[in-house]
PDB file of C-alpha atoms in Angstrom:
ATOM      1  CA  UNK T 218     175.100 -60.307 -63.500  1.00 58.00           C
ATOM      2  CA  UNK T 219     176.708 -56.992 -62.484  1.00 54.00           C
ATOM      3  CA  UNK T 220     176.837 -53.744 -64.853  1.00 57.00           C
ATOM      4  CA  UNK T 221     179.545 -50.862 -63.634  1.00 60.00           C
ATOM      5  CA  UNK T 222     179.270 -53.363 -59.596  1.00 57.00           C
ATOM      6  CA  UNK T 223     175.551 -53.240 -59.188  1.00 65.00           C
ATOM      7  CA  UNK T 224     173.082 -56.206 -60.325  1.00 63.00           C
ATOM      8  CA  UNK T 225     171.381 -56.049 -63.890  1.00 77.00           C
ATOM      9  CA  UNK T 226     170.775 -58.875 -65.367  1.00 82.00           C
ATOM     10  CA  UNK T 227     169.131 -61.737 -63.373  1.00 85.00           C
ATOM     11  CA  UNK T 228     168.961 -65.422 -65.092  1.00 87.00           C
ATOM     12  CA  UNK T 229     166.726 -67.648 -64.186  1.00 86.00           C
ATOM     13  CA  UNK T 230     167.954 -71.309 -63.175  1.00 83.00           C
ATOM     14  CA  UNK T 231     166.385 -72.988 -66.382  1.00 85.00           C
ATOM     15  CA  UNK T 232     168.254 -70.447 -68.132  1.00 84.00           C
ATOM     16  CA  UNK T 233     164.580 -69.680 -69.885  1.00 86.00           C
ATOM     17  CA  UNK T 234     164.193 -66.076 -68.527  1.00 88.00           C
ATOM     18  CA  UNK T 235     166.219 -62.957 -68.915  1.00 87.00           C
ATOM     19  CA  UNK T 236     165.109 -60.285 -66.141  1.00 85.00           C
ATOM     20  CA  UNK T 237     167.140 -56.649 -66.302  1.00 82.00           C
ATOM     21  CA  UNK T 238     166.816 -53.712 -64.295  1.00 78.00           C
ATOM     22  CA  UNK T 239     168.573 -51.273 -66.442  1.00 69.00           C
ATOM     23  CA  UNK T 240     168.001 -48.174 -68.429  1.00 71.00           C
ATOM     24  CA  UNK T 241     166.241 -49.342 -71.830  1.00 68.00           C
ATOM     25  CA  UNK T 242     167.352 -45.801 -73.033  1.00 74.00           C
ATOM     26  CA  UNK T 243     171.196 -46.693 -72.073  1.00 79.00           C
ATOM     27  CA  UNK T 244     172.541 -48.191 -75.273  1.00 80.00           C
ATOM     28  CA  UNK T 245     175.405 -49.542 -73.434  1.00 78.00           C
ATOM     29  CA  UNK T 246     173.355 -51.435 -71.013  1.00 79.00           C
ATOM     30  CA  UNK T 247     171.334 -52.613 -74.179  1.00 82.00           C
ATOM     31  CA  UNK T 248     175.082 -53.768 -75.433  1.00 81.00           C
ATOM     32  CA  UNK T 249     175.579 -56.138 -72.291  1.00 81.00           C
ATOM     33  CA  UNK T 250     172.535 -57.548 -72.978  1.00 83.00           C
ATOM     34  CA  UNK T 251     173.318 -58.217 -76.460  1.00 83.00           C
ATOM     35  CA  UNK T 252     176.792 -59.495 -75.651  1.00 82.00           C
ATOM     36  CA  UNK T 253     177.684 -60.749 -72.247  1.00 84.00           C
ATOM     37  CA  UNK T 254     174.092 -61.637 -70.587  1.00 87.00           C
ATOM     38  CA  UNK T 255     172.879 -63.764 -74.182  1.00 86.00           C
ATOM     39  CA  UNK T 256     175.826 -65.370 -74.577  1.00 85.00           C
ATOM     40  CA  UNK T 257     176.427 -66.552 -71.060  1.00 86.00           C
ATOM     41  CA  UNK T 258     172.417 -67.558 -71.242  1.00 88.00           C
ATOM     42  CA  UNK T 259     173.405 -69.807 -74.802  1.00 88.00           C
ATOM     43  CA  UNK T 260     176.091 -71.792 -72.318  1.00 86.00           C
ATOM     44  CA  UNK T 261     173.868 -72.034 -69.605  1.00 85.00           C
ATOM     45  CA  UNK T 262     171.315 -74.018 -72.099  1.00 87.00           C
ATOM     46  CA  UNK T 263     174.085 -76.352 -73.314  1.00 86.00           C
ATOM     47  CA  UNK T 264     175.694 -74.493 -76.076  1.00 90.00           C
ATOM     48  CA  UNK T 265     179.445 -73.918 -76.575  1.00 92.00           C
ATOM     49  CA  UNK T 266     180.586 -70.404 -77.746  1.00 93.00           C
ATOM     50  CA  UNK T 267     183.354 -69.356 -80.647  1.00 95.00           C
ATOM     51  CA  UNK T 268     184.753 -65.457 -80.597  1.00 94.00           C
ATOM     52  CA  UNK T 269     184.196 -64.722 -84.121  1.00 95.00           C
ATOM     53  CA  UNK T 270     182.113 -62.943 -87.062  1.00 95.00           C
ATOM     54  CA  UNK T 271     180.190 -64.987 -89.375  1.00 96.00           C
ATOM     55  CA  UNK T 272     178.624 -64.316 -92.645  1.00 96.00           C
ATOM     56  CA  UNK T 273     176.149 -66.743 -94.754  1.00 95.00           C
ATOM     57  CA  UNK T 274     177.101 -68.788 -97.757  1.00 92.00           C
ATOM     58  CA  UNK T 275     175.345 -71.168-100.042  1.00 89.00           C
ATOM     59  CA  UNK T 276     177.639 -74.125 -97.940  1.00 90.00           C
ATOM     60  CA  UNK T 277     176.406 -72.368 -94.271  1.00 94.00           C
ATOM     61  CA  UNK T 278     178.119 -70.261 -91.885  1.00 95.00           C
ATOM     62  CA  UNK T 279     181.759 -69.454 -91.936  1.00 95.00           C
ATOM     63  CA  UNK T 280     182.997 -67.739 -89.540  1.00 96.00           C
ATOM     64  CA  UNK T 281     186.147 -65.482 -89.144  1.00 96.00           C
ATOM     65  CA  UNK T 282     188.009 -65.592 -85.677  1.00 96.00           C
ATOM     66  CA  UNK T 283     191.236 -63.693 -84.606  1.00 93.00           C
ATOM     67  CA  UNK T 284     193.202 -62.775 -81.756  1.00 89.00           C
ATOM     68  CA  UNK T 285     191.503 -59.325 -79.384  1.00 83.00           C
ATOM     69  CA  UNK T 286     192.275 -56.340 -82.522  1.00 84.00           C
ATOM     70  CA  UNK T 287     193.100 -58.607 -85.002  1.00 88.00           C
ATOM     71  CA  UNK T 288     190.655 -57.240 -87.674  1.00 90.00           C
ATOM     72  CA  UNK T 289     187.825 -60.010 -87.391  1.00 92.00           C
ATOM     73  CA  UNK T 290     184.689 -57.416 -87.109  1.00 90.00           C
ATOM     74  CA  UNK T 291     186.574 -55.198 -89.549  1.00 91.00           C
ATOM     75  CA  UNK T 292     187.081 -58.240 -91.971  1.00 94.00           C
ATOM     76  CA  UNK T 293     183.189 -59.064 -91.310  1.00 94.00           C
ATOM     77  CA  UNK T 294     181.765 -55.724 -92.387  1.00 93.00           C
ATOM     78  CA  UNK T 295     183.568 -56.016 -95.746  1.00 93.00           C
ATOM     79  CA  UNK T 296     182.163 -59.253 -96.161  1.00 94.00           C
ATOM     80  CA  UNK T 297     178.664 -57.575 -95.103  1.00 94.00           C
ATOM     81  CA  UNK T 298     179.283 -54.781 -97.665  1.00 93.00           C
ATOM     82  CA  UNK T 299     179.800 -57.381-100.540  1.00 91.00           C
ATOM     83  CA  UNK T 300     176.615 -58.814-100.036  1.00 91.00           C
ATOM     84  CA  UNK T 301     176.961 -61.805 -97.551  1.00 93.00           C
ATOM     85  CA  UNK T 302     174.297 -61.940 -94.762  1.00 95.00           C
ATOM     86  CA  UNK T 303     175.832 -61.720 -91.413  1.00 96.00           C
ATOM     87  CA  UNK T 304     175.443 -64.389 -89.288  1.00 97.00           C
ATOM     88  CA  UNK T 305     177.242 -62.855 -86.091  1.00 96.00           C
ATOM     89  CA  UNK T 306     179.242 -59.793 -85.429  1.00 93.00           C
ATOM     90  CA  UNK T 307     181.409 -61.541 -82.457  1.00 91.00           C
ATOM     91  CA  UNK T 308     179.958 -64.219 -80.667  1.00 92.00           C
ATOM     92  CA  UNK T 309     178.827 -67.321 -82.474  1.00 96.00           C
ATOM     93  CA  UNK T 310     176.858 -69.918 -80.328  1.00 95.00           C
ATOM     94  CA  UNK T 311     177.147 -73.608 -81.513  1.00 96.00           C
ATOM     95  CA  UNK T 312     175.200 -76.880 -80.700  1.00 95.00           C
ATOM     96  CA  UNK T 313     176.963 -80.245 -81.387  1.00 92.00           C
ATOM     97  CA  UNK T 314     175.683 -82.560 -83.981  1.00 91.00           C
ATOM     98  CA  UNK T 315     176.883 -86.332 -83.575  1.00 85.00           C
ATOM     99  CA  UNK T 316     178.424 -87.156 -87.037  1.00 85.00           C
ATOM    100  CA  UNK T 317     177.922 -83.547 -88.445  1.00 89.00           C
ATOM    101  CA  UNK T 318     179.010 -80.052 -88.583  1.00 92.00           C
ATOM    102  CA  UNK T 319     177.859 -77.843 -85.699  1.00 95.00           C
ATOM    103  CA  UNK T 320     174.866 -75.756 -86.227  1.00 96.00           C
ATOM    104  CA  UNK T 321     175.520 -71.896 -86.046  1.00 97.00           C
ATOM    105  CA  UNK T 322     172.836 -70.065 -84.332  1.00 96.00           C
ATOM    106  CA  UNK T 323     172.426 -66.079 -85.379  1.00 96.00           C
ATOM    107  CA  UNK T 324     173.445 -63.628 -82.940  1.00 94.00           C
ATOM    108  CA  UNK T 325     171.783 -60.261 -81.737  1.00 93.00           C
ATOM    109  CA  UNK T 326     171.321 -57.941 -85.373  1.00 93.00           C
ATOM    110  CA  UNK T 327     173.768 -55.582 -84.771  1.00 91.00           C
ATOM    111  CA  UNK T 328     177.626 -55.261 -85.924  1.00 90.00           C
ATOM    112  CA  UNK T 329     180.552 -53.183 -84.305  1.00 87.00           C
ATOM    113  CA  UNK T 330     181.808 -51.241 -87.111  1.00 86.00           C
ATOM    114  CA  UNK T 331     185.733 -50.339 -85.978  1.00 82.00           C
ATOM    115  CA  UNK T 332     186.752 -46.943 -87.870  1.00 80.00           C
ATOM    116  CA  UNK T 333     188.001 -47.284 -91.236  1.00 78.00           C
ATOM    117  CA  UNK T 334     185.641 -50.755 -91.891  1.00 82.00           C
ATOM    118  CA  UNK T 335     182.782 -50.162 -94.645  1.00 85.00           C
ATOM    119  CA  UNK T 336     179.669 -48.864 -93.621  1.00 89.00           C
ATOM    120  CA  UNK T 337     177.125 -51.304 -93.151  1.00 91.00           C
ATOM    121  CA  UNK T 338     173.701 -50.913 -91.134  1.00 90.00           C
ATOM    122  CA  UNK T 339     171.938 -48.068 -89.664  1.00 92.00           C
ATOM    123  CA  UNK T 340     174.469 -46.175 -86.948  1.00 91.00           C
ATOM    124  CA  UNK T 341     172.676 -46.305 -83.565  1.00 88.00           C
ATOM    125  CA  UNK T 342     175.406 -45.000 -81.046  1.00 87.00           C
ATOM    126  CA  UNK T 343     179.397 -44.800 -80.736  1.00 85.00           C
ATOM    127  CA  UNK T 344     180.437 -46.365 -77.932  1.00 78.00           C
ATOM    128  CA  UNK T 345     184.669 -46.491 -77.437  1.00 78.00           C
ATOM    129  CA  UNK T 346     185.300 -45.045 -80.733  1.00 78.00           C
ATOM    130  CA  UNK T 347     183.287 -47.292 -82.058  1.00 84.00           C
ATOM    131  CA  UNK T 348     180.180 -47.399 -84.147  1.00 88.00           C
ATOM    132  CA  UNK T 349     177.382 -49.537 -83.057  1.00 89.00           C
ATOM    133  CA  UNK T 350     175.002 -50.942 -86.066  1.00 91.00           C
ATOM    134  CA  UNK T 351     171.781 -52.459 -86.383  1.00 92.00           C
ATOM    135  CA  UNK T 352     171.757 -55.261 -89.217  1.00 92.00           C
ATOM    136  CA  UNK T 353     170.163 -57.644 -90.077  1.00 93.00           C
ATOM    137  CA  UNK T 354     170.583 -61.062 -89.469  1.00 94.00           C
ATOM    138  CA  UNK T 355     169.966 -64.808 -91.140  1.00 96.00           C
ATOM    139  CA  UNK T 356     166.618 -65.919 -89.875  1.00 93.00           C
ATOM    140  CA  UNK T 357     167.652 -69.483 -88.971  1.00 95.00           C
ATOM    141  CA  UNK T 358     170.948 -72.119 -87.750  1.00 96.00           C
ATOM    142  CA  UNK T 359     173.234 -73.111 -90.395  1.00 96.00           C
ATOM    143  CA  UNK T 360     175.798 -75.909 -90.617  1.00 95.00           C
ATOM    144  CA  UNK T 361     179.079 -74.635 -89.475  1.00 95.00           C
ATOM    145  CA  UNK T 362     180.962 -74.543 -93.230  1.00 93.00           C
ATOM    146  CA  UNK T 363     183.926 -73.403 -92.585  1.00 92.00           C
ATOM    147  CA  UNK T 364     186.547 -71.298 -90.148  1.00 94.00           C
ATOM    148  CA  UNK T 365     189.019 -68.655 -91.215  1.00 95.00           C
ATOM    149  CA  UNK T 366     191.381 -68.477 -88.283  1.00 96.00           C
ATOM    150  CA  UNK T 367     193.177 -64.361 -89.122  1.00 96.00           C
ATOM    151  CA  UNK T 368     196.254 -63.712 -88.252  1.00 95.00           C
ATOM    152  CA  UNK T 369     197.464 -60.285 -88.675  1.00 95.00           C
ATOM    153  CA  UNK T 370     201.554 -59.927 -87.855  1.00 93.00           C
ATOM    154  CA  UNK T 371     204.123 -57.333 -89.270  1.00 95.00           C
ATOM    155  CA  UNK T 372     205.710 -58.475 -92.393  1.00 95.00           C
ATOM    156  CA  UNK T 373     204.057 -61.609 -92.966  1.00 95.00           C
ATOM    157  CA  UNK T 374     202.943 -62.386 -96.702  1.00 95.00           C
ATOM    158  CA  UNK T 375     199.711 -62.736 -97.428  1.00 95.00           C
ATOM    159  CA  UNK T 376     198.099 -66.505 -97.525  1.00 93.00           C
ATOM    160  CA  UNK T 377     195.365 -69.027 -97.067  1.00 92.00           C
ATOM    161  CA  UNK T 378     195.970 -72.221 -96.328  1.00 90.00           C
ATOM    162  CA  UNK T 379     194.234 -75.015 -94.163  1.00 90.00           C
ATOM    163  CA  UNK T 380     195.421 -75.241 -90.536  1.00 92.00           C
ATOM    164  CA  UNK T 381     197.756 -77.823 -89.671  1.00 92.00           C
ATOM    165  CA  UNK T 382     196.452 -78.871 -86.123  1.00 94.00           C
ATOM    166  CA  UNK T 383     192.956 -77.268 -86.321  1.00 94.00           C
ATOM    167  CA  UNK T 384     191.922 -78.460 -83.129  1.00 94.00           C
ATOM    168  CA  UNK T 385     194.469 -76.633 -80.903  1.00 94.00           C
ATOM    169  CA  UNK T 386     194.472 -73.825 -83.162  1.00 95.00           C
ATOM    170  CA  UNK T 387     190.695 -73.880 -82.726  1.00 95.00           C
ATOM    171  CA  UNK T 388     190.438 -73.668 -78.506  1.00 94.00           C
ATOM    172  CA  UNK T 389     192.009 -69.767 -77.683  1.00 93.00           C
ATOM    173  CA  UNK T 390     188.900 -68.977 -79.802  1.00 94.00           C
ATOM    174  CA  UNK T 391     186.414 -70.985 -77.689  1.00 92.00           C
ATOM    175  CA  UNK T 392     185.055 -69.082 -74.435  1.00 87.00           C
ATOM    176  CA  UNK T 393     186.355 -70.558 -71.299  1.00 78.00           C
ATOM    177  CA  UNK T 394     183.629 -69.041 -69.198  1.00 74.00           C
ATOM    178  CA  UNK T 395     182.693 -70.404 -66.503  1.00 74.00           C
ATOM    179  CA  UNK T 396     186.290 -71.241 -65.857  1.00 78.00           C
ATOM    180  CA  UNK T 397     184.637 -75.530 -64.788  1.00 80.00           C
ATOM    181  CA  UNK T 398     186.262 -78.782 -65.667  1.00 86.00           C
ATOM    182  CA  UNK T 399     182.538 -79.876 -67.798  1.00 84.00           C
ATOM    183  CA  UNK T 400     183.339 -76.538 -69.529  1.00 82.00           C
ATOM    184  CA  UNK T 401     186.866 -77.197 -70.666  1.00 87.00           C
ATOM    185  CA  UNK T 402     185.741 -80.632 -71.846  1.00 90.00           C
ATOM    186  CA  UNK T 403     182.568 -79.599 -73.605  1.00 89.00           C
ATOM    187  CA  UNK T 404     185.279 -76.720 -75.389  1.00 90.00           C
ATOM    188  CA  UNK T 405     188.041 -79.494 -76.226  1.00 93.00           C
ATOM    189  CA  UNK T 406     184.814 -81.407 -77.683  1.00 93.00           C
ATOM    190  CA  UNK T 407     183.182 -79.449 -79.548  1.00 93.00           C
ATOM    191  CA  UNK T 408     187.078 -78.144 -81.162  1.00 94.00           C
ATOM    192  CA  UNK T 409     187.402 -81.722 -82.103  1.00 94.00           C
ATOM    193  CA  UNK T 410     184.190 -81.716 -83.750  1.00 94.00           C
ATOM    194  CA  UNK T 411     184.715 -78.571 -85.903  1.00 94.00           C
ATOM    195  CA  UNK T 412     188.312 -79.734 -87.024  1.00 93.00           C
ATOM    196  CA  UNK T 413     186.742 -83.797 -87.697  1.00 92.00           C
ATOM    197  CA  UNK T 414     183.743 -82.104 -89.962  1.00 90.00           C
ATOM    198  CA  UNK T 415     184.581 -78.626 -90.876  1.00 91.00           C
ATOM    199  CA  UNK T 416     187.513 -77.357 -92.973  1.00 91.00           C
ATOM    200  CA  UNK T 417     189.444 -74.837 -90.315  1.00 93.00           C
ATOM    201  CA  UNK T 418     192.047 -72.113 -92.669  1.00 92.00           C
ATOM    202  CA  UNK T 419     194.192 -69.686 -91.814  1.00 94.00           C
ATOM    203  CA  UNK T 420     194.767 -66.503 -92.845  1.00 95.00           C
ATOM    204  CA  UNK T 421     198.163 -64.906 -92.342  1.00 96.00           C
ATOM    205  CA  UNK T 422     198.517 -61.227 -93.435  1.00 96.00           C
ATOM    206  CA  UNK T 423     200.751 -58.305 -92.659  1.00 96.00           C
ATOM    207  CA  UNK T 424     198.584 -55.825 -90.289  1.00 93.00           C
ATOM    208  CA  UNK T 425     198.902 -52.886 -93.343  1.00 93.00           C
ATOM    209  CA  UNK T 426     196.805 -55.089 -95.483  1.00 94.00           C
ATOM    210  CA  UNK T 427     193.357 -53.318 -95.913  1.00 92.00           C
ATOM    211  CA  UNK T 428     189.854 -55.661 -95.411  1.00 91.00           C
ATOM    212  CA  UNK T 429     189.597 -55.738 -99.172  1.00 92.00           C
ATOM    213  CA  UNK T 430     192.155 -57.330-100.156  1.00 94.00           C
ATOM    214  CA  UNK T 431     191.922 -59.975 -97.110  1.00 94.00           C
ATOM    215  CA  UNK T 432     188.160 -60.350 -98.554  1.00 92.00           C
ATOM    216  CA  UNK T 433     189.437 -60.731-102.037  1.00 91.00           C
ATOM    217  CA  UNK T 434     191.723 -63.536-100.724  1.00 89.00           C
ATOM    218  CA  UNK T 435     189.434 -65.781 -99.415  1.00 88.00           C
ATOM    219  CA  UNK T 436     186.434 -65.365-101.165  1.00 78.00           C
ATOM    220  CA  UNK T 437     186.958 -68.485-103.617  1.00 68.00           C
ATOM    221  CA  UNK T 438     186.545 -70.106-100.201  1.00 68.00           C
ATOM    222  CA  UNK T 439     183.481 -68.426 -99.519  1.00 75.00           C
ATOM    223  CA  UNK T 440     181.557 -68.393-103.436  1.00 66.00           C
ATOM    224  CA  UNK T 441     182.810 -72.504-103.934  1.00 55.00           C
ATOM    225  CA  UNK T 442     181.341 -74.872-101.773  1.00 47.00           C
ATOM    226  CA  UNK T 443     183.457 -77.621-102.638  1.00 44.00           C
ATOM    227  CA  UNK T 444     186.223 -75.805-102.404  1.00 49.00           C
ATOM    228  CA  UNK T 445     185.090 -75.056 -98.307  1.00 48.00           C
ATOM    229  CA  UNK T 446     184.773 -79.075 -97.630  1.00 49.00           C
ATOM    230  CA  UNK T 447     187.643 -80.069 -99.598  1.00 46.00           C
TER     231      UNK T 447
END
């Protein structure tokens, strides 16, 4: 893999082996690691990939996916900050189950804290007027419990409500990388599996609503298990 058009990040065929030539002082070469090289590794090994935060309940992992800038990492930090265990700040790798909920598998410990979320973490850098976090993660896969699909437009009343077609609301949120027929099948797959065994809501808010609120709003969802497999 390339970083600013000169090689990096070198994976091995097996996809066992990571090598990188990079600066281990360069925290936004440690960031590409984090993000783009792990989570192209977790497809190469057979897993399928959802955009999205997740925190930790007592149900498993639910995770919170939205459109690029729709408030997902900002939505996850409050979450973090009222005492749920993060799961994973953006990228959430999955791994099919036949008959069951996928299991969610922890991402890198850190979070992208946007300005104006709640501070969570120790600060390591700011990188693009962002601050960069280190935080703790769950120590272990969870069952996929639930997705809350946000979606932030001007003037829209606030609501929660199960998706009506969760499986093509599901697959804009599910990498397409590599850009392969087996890839687009093993996405459409694994979108039919989370919408067959996992309860998929949306969340429709105006964009002035702040991440408390939107964290008020769903957290019966969150605290009441069988409320999230209802």
């Amino acid at each position: 893999m390339l970083l600013d058009g000169d090689p990096a990040f070198h994976i091995d065929a097996g996809a066992t082996r990571i090598l990188c030539a990079h600066d281990p002082d360069d925290v936004t070469d440690v960031r590409v690691l984090l993000d783009s090289v792990l989570f192209t590794t977790a497809l190469l090994r057979g897993l399928d990939v959802l955009h999205c935060g997740a925190v930790a309940t007592d149900a498993g992992a639910v995770a919170i996916a939205a459109a690029s800038g729709g408030g997902k990492s900002t939505l996850t930090a409050r979450l973090v900050a009222d005492g749920r265990p993060l799961v994973t700040a953006d990228i959430l790798a999955l791994a099919r189950r036949p008959g069951a909920a996928p299991l969610a598998h922890p991402g890198p410990p850190v979070l992208t804290r946007p300005a104006g979320a709640p501070e969570v973490g120790r600060p390591i850098a700011t990188l693009d007027g962002e601050t960069w976090c280190a935080l703790e993660t769950v120590d272990r896969p969870l069952p996929l419990a639930g997705v809350v699909l946000l979606d932030r437009r001007p003037g829209a009343d606030l609501r929660l409500t199960r998706a009506r077609s969760p499986l093509i609301e599901l697959m804009p949120h599910l990498l397409g990388f590599p850009d392969r027929p087996e890839r687009a099948r093993s996405r459409f797959e694994l979108a039919a599996d989370i919408a067959a065994s996992t309860p998929v809501w949306r969340l429709v808010a105006d964009t002035a609503v702040p991440p408390e609120t939107l964290a008020q709003h769903i957290r019966p969802a969150l605290t009441d298990s069988a409320q999230l497999r209802a």
